[in-house]
Amino acid sequence: MRPRFIVFDSEPIRICRYRSSYDNRPMYAISILNYEKYVRRFSVAVGVDLRKELELTLCQMRGIESNLRWLSEYTEKTSSAG
């Protein structure tokens, strides 16, 4: 199946449907394009609430990005002070 591109909470997202090689269940492979440096893609089963999964994952990715930004600013400040 060809990938579908959607925008969720102002983030571009690619969704591909496939069959699991483990138990042949239908699955979605989801890529949040702006956060691929942290997580290339993740999979969820068809039938799972995609909106809830996307909200949770976006919240986690934004938290990671914020923490990494803070950490880089903090290390920059401490290295220039010493």
Coordinates of N, CA, C and O in Angstrom, one line a residue:
M1 N 0.8 -1.2 0.0 CA 0.0 0.0 0.0 C 0.9 1.2 0.0 O 1.9 1.3 0.7
R2 N 0.5 2.2 -0.7 CA 1.2 3.5 -0.8 C 1.1 4.2 0.5 O 0.1 4.2 1.2
P3 N 2.1 5.0 0.9 CA 2.0 5.7 2.1 C 1.0 6.9 2.0 O 0.8 7.4 0.9
R4 N 0.4 7.2 3.1 CA -0.5 8.4 3.2 C 0.2 9.4 4.0 O 0.9 9.1 5.0
F5 N 0.1 10.7 3.6 CA 0.6 11.8 4.3 C -0.5 12.6 4.9 O -1.4 13.0 4.2
I6 N -0.4 12.8 6.2 CA -1.4 13.6 6.9 C -0.7 14.7 7.7 O 0.5 14.6 7.9
V7 N -1.4 15.7 8.2 CA -0.9 16.7 9.2 C -1.7 16.5 10.4 O -2.9 16.5 10.4
F8 N -1.0 16.3 11.5 CA -1.6 16.1 12.8 C -1.0 17.0 13.8 O 0.2 17.0 14.0
D9 N -1.7 17.9 14.4 CA -1.2 18.9 15.3 C -0.1 19.7 14.7 O 1.0 19.9 15.3
S10 N -0.2 20.1 13.5 CA 0.7 20.8 12.7 C 2.0 20.1 12.4 O 3.0 20.7 12.0
E11 N 2.0 18.8 12.5 CA 3.2 18.0 12.2 C 2.9 17.1 11.0 O 1.9 16.4 11.0
P12 N 3.8 17.0 10.0 CA 3.6 16.1 8.9 C 3.9 14.7 9.3 O 4.9 14.4 10.0
I13 N 3.0 13.8 8.9 CA 3.1 12.4 9.4 C 2.9 11.5 8.1 O 2.0 11.7 7.3
R14 N 3.7 10.4 8.1 CA 3.5 9.4 7.0 C 3.0 8.1 7.6 O 3.6 7.6 8.6
I15 N 2.0 7.5 7.0 CA 1.4 6.3 7.5 C 1.4 5.3 6.4 O 0.9 5.6 5.3
C16 N 1.9 4.1 6.7 CA 1.9 3.0 5.8 C 1.2 1.8 6.4 O 1.5 1.5 7.6
R17 N 0.4 1.1 5.7 CA -0.2 -0.1 6.2 C 0.5 -1.3 5.7 O 0.9 -1.3 4.5
Y18 N 0.7 -2.3 6.5 CA 1.4 -3.5 6.1 C 0.9 -4.7 7.0 O 0.2 -4.5 7.9
R19 N 1.4 -5.9 6.7 CA 1.1 -7.0 7.4 C 2.3 -7.5 8.2 O 3.4 -7.5 7.7
S20 N 2.1 -7.7 9.5 CA 3.1 -8.1 10.4 C 3.7 -9.5 9.9 O 2.9 -10.4 9.6
S21 N 5.0 -9.6 9.9 CA 5.6 -10.9 9.5 C 5.6 -11.9 10.6 O 5.7 -13.1 10.4
Y22 N 5.3 -11.4 11.8 CA 5.3 -12.3 13.0 C 4.0 -13.1 13.1 O 4.0 -14.3 13.2
D23 N 2.9 -12.4 13.0 CA 1.6 -13.1 13.1 C 0.6 -12.7 12.0 O -0.6 -13.0 12.1
N24 N 1.1 -12.0 11.0 CA 0.3 -11.6 9.8 C -0.9 -10.7 10.2 O -1.9 -10.6 9.4
R25 N -0.8 -9.9 11.2 CA -1.8 -8.9 11.6 C -1.6 -7.7 10.8 O -0.5 -7.3 10.5
P26 N -2.7 -7.0 10.4 CA -2.5 -5.7 9.8 C -2.0 -4.7 10.8 O -2.4 -4.6 11.9
M27 N -1.0 -3.9 10.3 CA -0.3 -2.9 11.2 C -0.2 -1.6 10.4 O -0.3 -1.5 9.2
Y28 N 0.1 -0.5 11.1 CA 0.4 0.8 10.6 C 1.9 1.1 11.0 O 2.2 1.0 12.2
A29 N 2.7 1.5 10.0 CA 4.0 2.0 10.3 C 3.9 3.5 10.2 O 3.4 4.1 9.2
I30 N 4.2 4.2 11.3 CA 4.0 5.7 11.4 C 5.3 6.4 11.6 O 6.1 6.0 12.4
S31 N 5.5 7.4 10.7 CA 6.7 8.2 10.8 C 6.3 9.7 11.0 O 5.5 10.2 10.3
I32 N 6.8 10.3 12.1 CA 6.6 11.7 12.3 C 7.8 12.4 11.8 O 8.9 12.3 12.3
L33 N 7.6 13.0 10.6 CA 8.8 13.4 9.8 C 9.7 14.4 10.5 O 10.9 14.3 10.3
N34 N 9.2 15.3 11.3 CA 10.1 16.3 12.0 C 10.9 15.7 13.1 O 11.8 16.3 13.7
Y35 N 10.5 14.5 13.5 CA 11.2 13.8 14.7 C 11.9 12.5 14.3 O 12.1 11.7 15.2
E36 N 12.2 12.3 13.0 CA 12.8 11.1 12.6 C 14.2 10.9 13.2 O 14.7 9.8 13.2
K37 N 14.8 12.0 13.6 CA 16.2 11.8 14.2 C 16.1 11.1 15.6 O 17.1 10.6 16.0
Y38 N 14.9 11.2 16.2 CA 14.8 10.5 17.5 C 14.2 9.1 17.3 O 14.6 8.1 17.9
V39 N 13.1 9.0 16.5 CA 12.5 7.7 16.2 C 12.2 7.7 14.7 O 11.4 8.5 14.2
R40 N 12.8 6.7 14.0 CA 12.5 6.6 12.6 C 11.1 6.3 12.3 O 10.4 7.0 11.5
R41 N 10.6 5.3 12.9 CA 9.1 4.9 12.7 C 8.7 4.0 13.9 O 9.6 3.4 14.5
F42 N 7.4 4.0 14.1 CA 6.9 3.0 15.1 C 5.7 2.4 14.5 O 5.1 2.9 13.6
S43 N 5.3 1.2 15.1 CA 4.2 0.5 14.5 C 3.1 0.3 15.6 O 3.3 0.2 16.8
V44 N 1.9 0.4 15.1 CA 0.7 0.1 15.9 C -0.2 -0.8 15.1 O -0.3 -0.8 13.9
A45 N -1.0 -1.6 15.8 CA -2.0 -2.5 15.2 C -3.1 -1.7 14.6 O -3.5 -0.7 15.2
V46 N -3.7 -2.2 13.5 CA -4.9 -1.6 13.0 C -6.0 -1.8 14.0 O -6.1 -2.9 14.6
G47 N -6.8 -0.8 14.2 CA -7.8 -0.9 15.2 C -7.5 -0.1 16.5 O -8.4 0.2 17.3
V48 N -6.2 0.2 16.7 CA -5.8 1.0 17.8 C -6.2 2.5 17.5 O -6.2 2.9 16.4
D49 N -6.5 3.3 18.6 CA -6.9 4.7 18.4 C -5.7 5.4 17.9 O -4.8 5.8 18.8
L50 N -5.6 5.7 16.6 CA -4.4 6.4 16.1 C -4.2 7.8 16.7 O -3.1 8.3 16.9
R51 N -5.3 8.5 16.9 CA -5.3 9.9 17.4 C -4.6 9.8 18.8 O -3.7 10.6 19.1
K52 N -5.0 8.9 19.6 CA -4.4 8.8 21.0 C -2.9 8.5 20.9 O -2.1 9.0 21.6
E53 N -2.6 7.5 20.0 CA -1.2 7.1 19.8 C -0.3 8.3 19.3 O 0.8 8.5 19.8
L54 N -0.9 9.1 18.4 CA -0.1 10.2 17.8 C 0.0 11.3 18.9 O 1.1 11.9 19.0
E55 N -1.0 11.6 19.6 CA -0.9 12.6 20.7 C 0.2 12.2 21.7 O 1.0 13.0 22.1
L56 N 0.2 10.9 22.1 CA 1.1 10.5 23.1 C 2.5 10.6 22.6 O 3.5 11.1 23.2
T57 N 2.7 10.1 21.4 CA 4.1 10.1 20.8 C 4.6 11.5 20.5 O 5.8 11.8 20.8
L58 N 3.7 12.4 20.0 CA 4.1 13.7 19.8 C 4.5 14.4 21.1 O 5.5 15.1 21.2
C59 N 3.8 14.2 22.2 CA 4.1 14.7 23.5 C 5.5 14.2 23.9 O 6.3 15.0 24.4
Q60 N 5.7 13.0 23.8 CA 7.0 12.4 24.1 C 8.2 13.0 23.3 O 9.2 13.4 23.8
M61 N 8.0 13.1 22.0 CA 9.0 13.6 21.1 C 9.3 15.1 21.4 O 10.5 15.5 21.4
R62 N 8.3 15.8 21.7 CA 8.5 17.3 22.0 C 9.2 17.4 23.4 O 10.0 18.3 23.5
G63 N 8.9 16.5 24.3 CA 9.6 16.5 25.6 C 11.0 16.2 25.4 O 11.9 16.9 26.0
I64 N 11.3 15.2 24.6 CA 12.7 14.8 24.4 C 13.5 16.0 23.7 O 14.6 16.4 24.2
E65 N 12.9 16.6 22.7 CA 13.5 17.7 22.0 C 13.8 18.9 23.0 O 14.8 19.5 23.0
S66 N 12.8 19.2 23.8 CA 12.9 20.3 24.8 C 14.0 20.0 25.8 O 14.9 20.8 26.1
N67 N 14.1 18.7 26.3 CA 15.1 18.4 27.3 C 16.5 18.4 26.6 O 17.5 18.9 27.3
L68 N 16.6 18.0 25.4 CA 17.9 18.0 24.7 C 18.4 19.5 24.5 O 19.6 19.8 24.6
R69 N 17.4 20.3 24.1 CA 17.8 21.7 23.9 C 18.2 22.4 25.2 O 19.3 23.1 25.3
W70 N 17.5 22.1 26.3 CA 17.9 22.6 27.6 C 19.3 22.1 28.0 O 20.2 22.8 28.5
L71 N 19.5 20.8 27.8 CA 20.8 20.2 28.1 C 22.0 20.8 27.4 O 23.0 21.1 27.9
S72 N 21.8 21.0 26.1 CA 22.8 21.6 25.3 C 23.1 23.1 25.7 O 24.3 23.5 25.7
E73 N 22.1 23.8 26.1 CA 22.3 25.2 26.6 C 23.0 25.1 27.9 O 23.9 26.0 28.2
Y74 N 22.6 24.2 28.8 CA 23.2 24.1 30.1 C 24.7 23.7 30.0 O 25.5 24.4 30.6
T75 N 25.0 22.8 29.1 CA 26.4 22.4 29.0 C 27.2 23.5 28.3 O 28.4 23.7 28.7
E76 N 26.6 24.2 27.4 CA 27.3 25.3 26.8 C 27.6 26.4 27.8 O 28.7 27.0 27.9
K77 N 26.7 26.7 28.7 CA 26.9 27.7 29.8 C 28.0 27.3 30.8 O 28.8 28.1 31.2
T78 N 27.9 26.0 31.2 CA 28.9 25.5 32.2 C 30.3 25.4 31.6 O 31.3 25.6 32.3
S79 N 30.4 25.1 30.3 CA 31.7 25.0 29.7 C 32.3 26.3 29.5 O 33.6 26.5 29.5
S80 N 31.5 27.3 29.2 CA 32.1 28.7 29.0 C 32.4 29.4 30.3 O 33.2 30.3 30.3
A81 N 31.7 29.0 31.4 CA 32.0 29.6 32.7 C 33.2 29.0 33.3 O 33.9 29.7 34.1
G82 N 33.6 27.8 32.9 CA 34.8 27.1 33.6 C 36.0 27.4 32.8 O 37.0 27.8 33.0

